[in-house]
PDB file of C-alpha atoms in Angstrom:
ATOM      1  CA  UNK A   8     115.278  87.175 168.260  1.00 61.00           C
ATOM      2  CA  UNK A   9     114.765  88.129 164.670  1.00 70.00           C
ATOM      3  CA  UNK A  10     118.379  88.188 163.442  1.00 89.00           C
ATOM      4  CA  UNK A  11     119.941  85.583 161.207  1.00 93.00           C
ATOM      5  CA  UNK A  12     123.520  85.436 159.993  1.00 94.00           C
ATOM      6  CA  UNK A  13     125.826  83.298 157.902  1.00 94.00           C
ATOM      7  CA  UNK A  14     129.620  83.019 157.807  1.00 95.00           C
ATOM      8  CA  UNK A  15     131.535  83.087 154.510  1.00 95.00           C
ATOM      9  CA  UNK A  16     135.173  83.030 153.462  1.00 95.00           C
ATOM     10  CA  UNK A  17     135.719  86.313 151.628  1.00 94.00           C
ATOM     11  CA  UNK A  18     135.088  85.451 147.951  1.00 92.00           C
ATOM     12  CA  UNK A  19     137.482  86.613 145.233  1.00 90.00           C
ATOM     13  CA  UNK A  20     134.818  89.017 144.010  1.00 86.00           C
ATOM     14  CA  UNK A  21     134.919  90.830 147.415  1.00 88.00           C
ATOM     15  CA  UNK A  22     138.674  90.804 148.118  1.00 91.00           C
ATOM     16  CA  UNK A  23     139.407  94.136 146.408  1.00 90.00           C
ATOM     17  CA  UNK A  24     136.486  95.784 148.236  1.00 90.00           C
ATOM     18  CA  UNK A  25     137.648  94.299 151.548  1.00 92.00           C
ATOM     19  CA  UNK A  26     141.196  95.569 150.963  1.00 93.00           C
ATOM     20  CA  UNK A  27     139.822  99.050 150.230  1.00 92.00           C
ATOM     21  CA  UNK A  28     137.653  98.902 153.372  1.00 93.00           C
ATOM     22  CA  UNK A  29     140.519  97.681 155.574  1.00 95.00           C
ATOM     23  CA  UNK A  30     143.828  99.037 154.183  1.00 93.00           C
ATOM     24  CA  UNK A  31     146.872  96.941 155.058  1.00 93.00           C
ATOM     25  CA  UNK A  32     144.826  93.920 156.180  1.00 95.00           C
ATOM     26  CA  UNK A  33     145.652  90.526 154.702  1.00 95.00           C
ATOM     27  CA  UNK A  34     142.156  89.494 153.587  1.00 95.00           C
ATOM     28  CA  UNK A  35     143.131  85.976 152.509  1.00 93.00           C
ATOM     29  CA  UNK A  36     141.498  84.453 155.608  1.00 95.00           C
ATOM     30  CA  UNK A  37     138.839  87.122 156.193  1.00 97.00           C
ATOM     31  CA  UNK A  38     135.352  85.959 157.145  1.00 96.00           C
ATOM     32  CA  UNK A  39     132.372  87.989 155.919  1.00 96.00           C
ATOM     33  CA  UNK A  40     129.287  87.731 158.132  1.00 96.00           C
ATOM     34  CA  UNK A  41     126.122  89.223 156.657  1.00 96.00           C
ATOM     35  CA  UNK A  42     123.238  89.575 159.113  1.00 96.00           C
ATOM     36  CA  UNK A  43     119.557  90.081 158.372  1.00 96.00           C
ATOM     37  CA  UNK A  44     116.950  91.252 160.863  1.00 94.00           C
ATOM     38  CA  UNK A  45     113.325  90.624 160.096  1.00 93.00           C
ATOM     39  CA  UNK A  46     111.431  93.882 160.349  1.00 93.00           C
ATOM     40  CA  UNK A  47     107.796  94.379 161.344  1.00 92.00           C
ATOM     41  CA  UNK A  48     107.073  96.034 158.010  1.00 90.00           C
ATOM     42  CA  UNK A  49     108.372  96.606 154.518  1.00 89.00           C
ATOM     43  CA  UNK A  50     111.165  99.123 155.161  1.00 85.00           C
ATOM     44  CA  UNK A  51     111.046 100.438 151.605  1.00 84.00           C
ATOM     45  CA  UNK A  52     108.016 102.436 152.700  1.00 83.00           C
ATOM     46  CA  UNK A  53     108.405 105.808 154.399  1.00 84.00           C
ATOM     47  CA  UNK A  54     106.977 107.369 157.507  1.00 88.00           C
ATOM     48  CA  UNK A  55     107.543 107.687 161.211  1.00 93.00           C
ATOM     49  CA  UNK A  56     106.735 104.045 161.972  1.00 93.00           C
ATOM     50  CA  UNK A  57     109.242 102.829 159.356  1.00 89.00           C
ATOM     51  CA  UNK A  58     111.897 105.250 160.652  1.00 91.00           C
ATOM     52  CA  UNK A  59     111.372 103.951 164.204  1.00 94.00           C
ATOM     53  CA  UNK A  60     111.726 100.348 162.997  1.00 92.00           C
ATOM     54  CA  UNK A  61     114.958 101.181 161.137  1.00 91.00           C
ATOM     55  CA  UNK A  62     116.313 102.933 164.255  1.00 94.00           C
ATOM     56  CA  UNK A  63     115.420  99.903 166.407  1.00 93.00           C
ATOM     57  CA  UNK A  64     117.181  97.520 164.012  1.00 93.00           C
ATOM     58  CA  UNK A  65     120.198  99.815 163.770  1.00 94.00           C
ATOM     59  CA  UNK A  66     120.591 100.002 167.541  1.00 94.00           C
ATOM     60  CA  UNK A  67     120.111  96.253 167.938  1.00 93.00           C
ATOM     61  CA  UNK A  68     122.703  95.477 165.259  1.00 96.00           C
ATOM     62  CA  UNK A  69     125.227  97.968 166.654  1.00 96.00           C
ATOM     63  CA  UNK A  70     124.813  96.493 170.158  1.00 95.00           C
ATOM     64  CA  UNK A  71     125.218  92.932 168.839  1.00 96.00           C
ATOM     65  CA  UNK A  72     128.156  93.740 166.549  1.00 97.00           C
ATOM     66  CA  UNK A  73     130.025  95.723 169.201  1.00 97.00           C
ATOM     67  CA  UNK A  74     129.672  92.879 171.710  1.00 97.00           C
ATOM     68  CA  UNK A  75     130.889  90.304 169.171  1.00 97.00           C
ATOM     69  CA  UNK A  76     133.802  92.398 167.901  1.00 97.00           C
ATOM     70  CA  UNK A  77     134.886  93.504 171.388  1.00 97.00           C
ATOM     71  CA  UNK A  78     135.014  89.855 172.509  1.00 97.00           C
ATOM     72  CA  UNK A  79     137.007  88.783 169.461  1.00 98.00           C
ATOM     73  CA  UNK A  80     139.442  91.704 169.719  1.00 97.00           C
ATOM     74  CA  UNK A  81     139.916  91.018 173.447  1.00 97.00           C
ATOM     75  CA  UNK A  82     140.966  87.471 172.459  1.00 96.00           C
ATOM     76  CA  UNK A  83     143.540  88.798 169.996  1.00 97.00           C
ATOM     77  CA  UNK A  84     141.544  88.510 166.763  1.00 97.00           C
ATOM     78  CA  UNK A  85     140.917  91.149 164.138  1.00 97.00           C
ATOM     79  CA  UNK A  86     137.232  92.096 163.825  1.00 98.00           C
ATOM     80  CA  UNK A  87     135.108  94.962 162.523  1.00 97.00           C
ATOM     81  CA  UNK A  88     131.536  95.800 161.610  1.00 97.00           C
ATOM     82  CA  UNK A  89     129.813  98.169 159.236  1.00 95.00           C
ATOM     83  CA  UNK A  90     127.599 101.096 160.192  1.00 94.00           C
ATOM     84  CA  UNK A  91     124.503 100.280 158.090  1.00 90.00           C
ATOM     85  CA  UNK A  92     123.638 103.980 157.764  1.00 89.00           C
ATOM     86  CA  UNK A  93     126.972 105.142 156.341  1.00 91.00           C
ATOM     87  CA  UNK A  94     128.483 101.914 155.014  1.00 91.00           C
ATOM     88  CA  UNK A  95     131.720 102.750 156.860  1.00 93.00           C
ATOM     89  CA  UNK A  96     133.682 100.462 159.157  1.00 94.00           C
ATOM     90  CA  UNK A  97     133.220 101.151 162.866  1.00 95.00           C
ATOM     91  CA  UNK A  98     136.448  99.811 164.426  1.00 95.00           C
ATOM     92  CA  UNK A  99     139.157 100.436 161.827  1.00 92.00           C
ATOM     93  CA  UNK A 100     138.303 103.921 160.620  1.00 88.00           C
ATOM     94  CA  UNK A 101     141.276 104.535 158.322  1.00 87.00           C
ATOM     95  CA  UNK A 102     139.246 104.192 155.121  1.00 88.00           C
ATOM     96  CA  UNK A 103     136.352 106.088 153.624  1.00 89.00           C
ATOM     97  CA  UNK A 104     135.358 103.169 151.376  1.00 90.00           C
ATOM     98  CA  UNK A 105     131.659 102.313 151.494  1.00 91.00           C
ATOM     99  CA  UNK A 106     130.560  98.691 151.906  1.00 92.00           C
ATOM    100  CA  UNK A 107     127.592  97.625 149.787  1.00 88.00           C
ATOM    101  CA  UNK A 108     125.321  95.508 152.010  1.00 90.00           C
ATOM    102  CA  UNK A 109     122.833  94.740 149.234  1.00 89.00           C
ATOM    103  CA  UNK A 110     125.547  93.689 146.773  1.00 89.00           C
ATOM    104  CA  UNK A 111     127.099  91.478 149.448  1.00 91.00           C
ATOM    105  CA  UNK A 112     123.829  89.619 150.016  1.00 92.00           C
ATOM    106  CA  UNK A 113     123.461  89.115 146.282  1.00 92.00           C
ATOM    107  CA  UNK A 114     127.006  87.725 145.975  1.00 91.00           C
ATOM    108  CA  UNK A 115     127.158  85.709 149.203  1.00 94.00           C
ATOM    109  CA  UNK A 116     123.590  84.404 149.475  1.00 94.00           C
ATOM    110  CA  UNK A 117     122.242  84.814 145.956  1.00 94.00           C
ATOM    111  CA  UNK A 118     119.428  87.071 147.205  1.00 94.00           C
ATOM    112  CA  UNK A 119     117.364  88.913 144.631  1.00 93.00           C
ATOM    113  CA  UNK A 120     116.932  92.688 144.508  1.00 91.00           C
ATOM    114  CA  UNK A 121     114.373  95.175 143.306  1.00 88.00           C
ATOM    115  CA  UNK A 122     114.575  98.884 142.620  1.00 84.00           C
ATOM    116  CA  UNK A 123     112.777 101.452 144.719  1.00 79.00           C
ATOM    117  CA  UNK A 124     113.347 104.898 143.308  1.00 75.00           C
ATOM    118  CA  UNK A 125     117.111 105.318 143.098  1.00 73.00           C
ATOM    119  CA  UNK A 126     117.841 102.557 145.653  1.00 78.00           C
ATOM    120  CA  UNK A 127     118.489  98.872 145.151  1.00 83.00           C
ATOM    121  CA  UNK A 128     116.572  96.874 147.774  1.00 87.00           C
ATOM    122  CA  UNK A 129     117.429  93.331 148.846  1.00 91.00           C
ATOM    123  CA  UNK A 130     114.667  90.725 148.902  1.00 93.00           C
ATOM    124  CA  UNK A 131     114.992  88.103 151.618  1.00 94.00           C
ATOM    125  CA  UNK A 132     113.673  84.708 150.414  1.00 95.00           C
ATOM    126  CA  UNK A 133     111.065  84.494 153.223  1.00 94.00           C
ATOM    127  CA  UNK A 134     110.674  88.091 154.404  1.00 94.00           C
ATOM    128  CA  UNK A 135     110.776  90.013 151.127  1.00 92.00           C
ATOM    129  CA  UNK A 136     111.815  93.612 151.698  1.00 91.00           C
ATOM    130  CA  UNK A 137     110.931  93.448 155.419  1.00 92.00           C
ATOM    131  CA  UNK A 138     114.630  92.983 156.157  1.00 93.00           C
ATOM    132  CA  UNK A 139     117.447  95.070 157.660  1.00 93.00           C
ATOM    133  CA  UNK A 140     120.892  93.917 156.445  1.00 94.00           C
ATOM    134  CA  UNK A 141     124.219  94.673 158.152  1.00 95.00           C
ATOM    135  CA  UNK A 142     127.643  92.989 158.178  1.00 96.00           C
ATOM    136  CA  UNK A 143     130.561  92.005 160.405  1.00 97.00           C
ATOM    137  CA  UNK A 144     134.058  90.877 159.424  1.00 97.00           C
ATOM    138  CA  UNK A 145     136.646  88.876 161.335  1.00 97.00           C
ATOM    139  CA  UNK A 146     139.814  86.851 161.004  1.00 97.00           C
ATOM    140  CA  UNK A 147     138.943  84.749 164.067  1.00 97.00           C
ATOM    141  CA  UNK A 148     138.497  81.000 163.692  1.00 96.00           C
ATOM    142  CA  UNK A 149     134.845  80.151 163.020  1.00 91.00           C
ATOM    143  CA  UNK A 150     134.455  78.376 166.381  1.00 93.00           C
ATOM    144  CA  UNK A 151     135.628  81.468 168.297  1.00 95.00           C
ATOM    145  CA  UNK A 152     133.320  83.647 166.225  1.00 96.00           C
ATOM    146  CA  UNK A 153     130.385  81.337 167.072  1.00 94.00           C
ATOM    147  CA  UNK A 154     131.276  81.538 170.785  1.00 96.00           C
ATOM    148  CA  UNK A 155     131.355  85.365 170.641  1.00 97.00           C
ATOM    149  CA  UNK A 156     127.959  85.382 168.895  1.00 95.00           C
ATOM    150  CA  UNK A 157     126.474  83.043 171.516  1.00 94.00           C
ATOM    151  CA  UNK A 158     127.771  85.240 174.344  1.00 95.00           C
ATOM    152  CA  UNK A 159     126.404  88.393 172.673  1.00 94.00           C
ATOM    153  CA  UNK A 160     122.996  86.804 172.102  1.00 92.00           C
ATOM    154  CA  UNK A 161     122.863  85.635 175.747  1.00 92.00           C
ATOM    155  CA  UNK A 162     123.730  89.131 176.994  1.00 91.00           C
ATOM    156  CA  UNK A 163     121.151  90.774 174.730  1.00 89.00           C
ATOM    157  CA  UNK A 164     118.411  88.350 175.761  1.00 88.00           C
ATOM    158  CA  UNK A 165     119.256  88.870 179.442  1.00 88.00           C
ATOM    159  CA  UNK A 166     118.940  92.645 179.024  1.00 85.00           C
ATOM    160  CA  UNK A 167     115.733  92.533 176.941  1.00 78.00           C
ATOM    161  CA  UNK A 168     113.062  89.909 177.574  1.00 69.00           C
ATOM    162  CA  UNK A 169     111.533  90.697 174.153  1.00 67.00           C
ATOM    163  CA  UNK A 170     114.741  89.692 172.339  1.00 58.00           C
TER     164      UNK A 170
END
């Protein structure tokens, strides 16, 4: 349905950023889950069509991430996700630290970047800059995270035959 993700133990390089994002959280067993949605076009470009595509990807990510995090939290696990527009956490809102999606993809997946004006843009290995990145975090065991993802994907596909 156009979204891929990978699960990573929080690397040393990200621990300080994670602690700033989530004050008081023991990040020693934190999982970082970057997601990438393939977009219909290069989203570095501007215009109404690009804005509509970004809005679509934003809404789809927020729906997916909320379903996953709600399921994990309901099962007693810590979970959160980042608002891709602001870079702020959506569940634990006691920090104003901004999460760098592009830097995370460089560190976690060794993706390349390019500059577009004053912005650093991530380059997906197959999709180039036709990609919409966004991240989730959890302390749930990987198997429970996978189950929450599967349930969210099933619910999204059931609600939208195009998904």
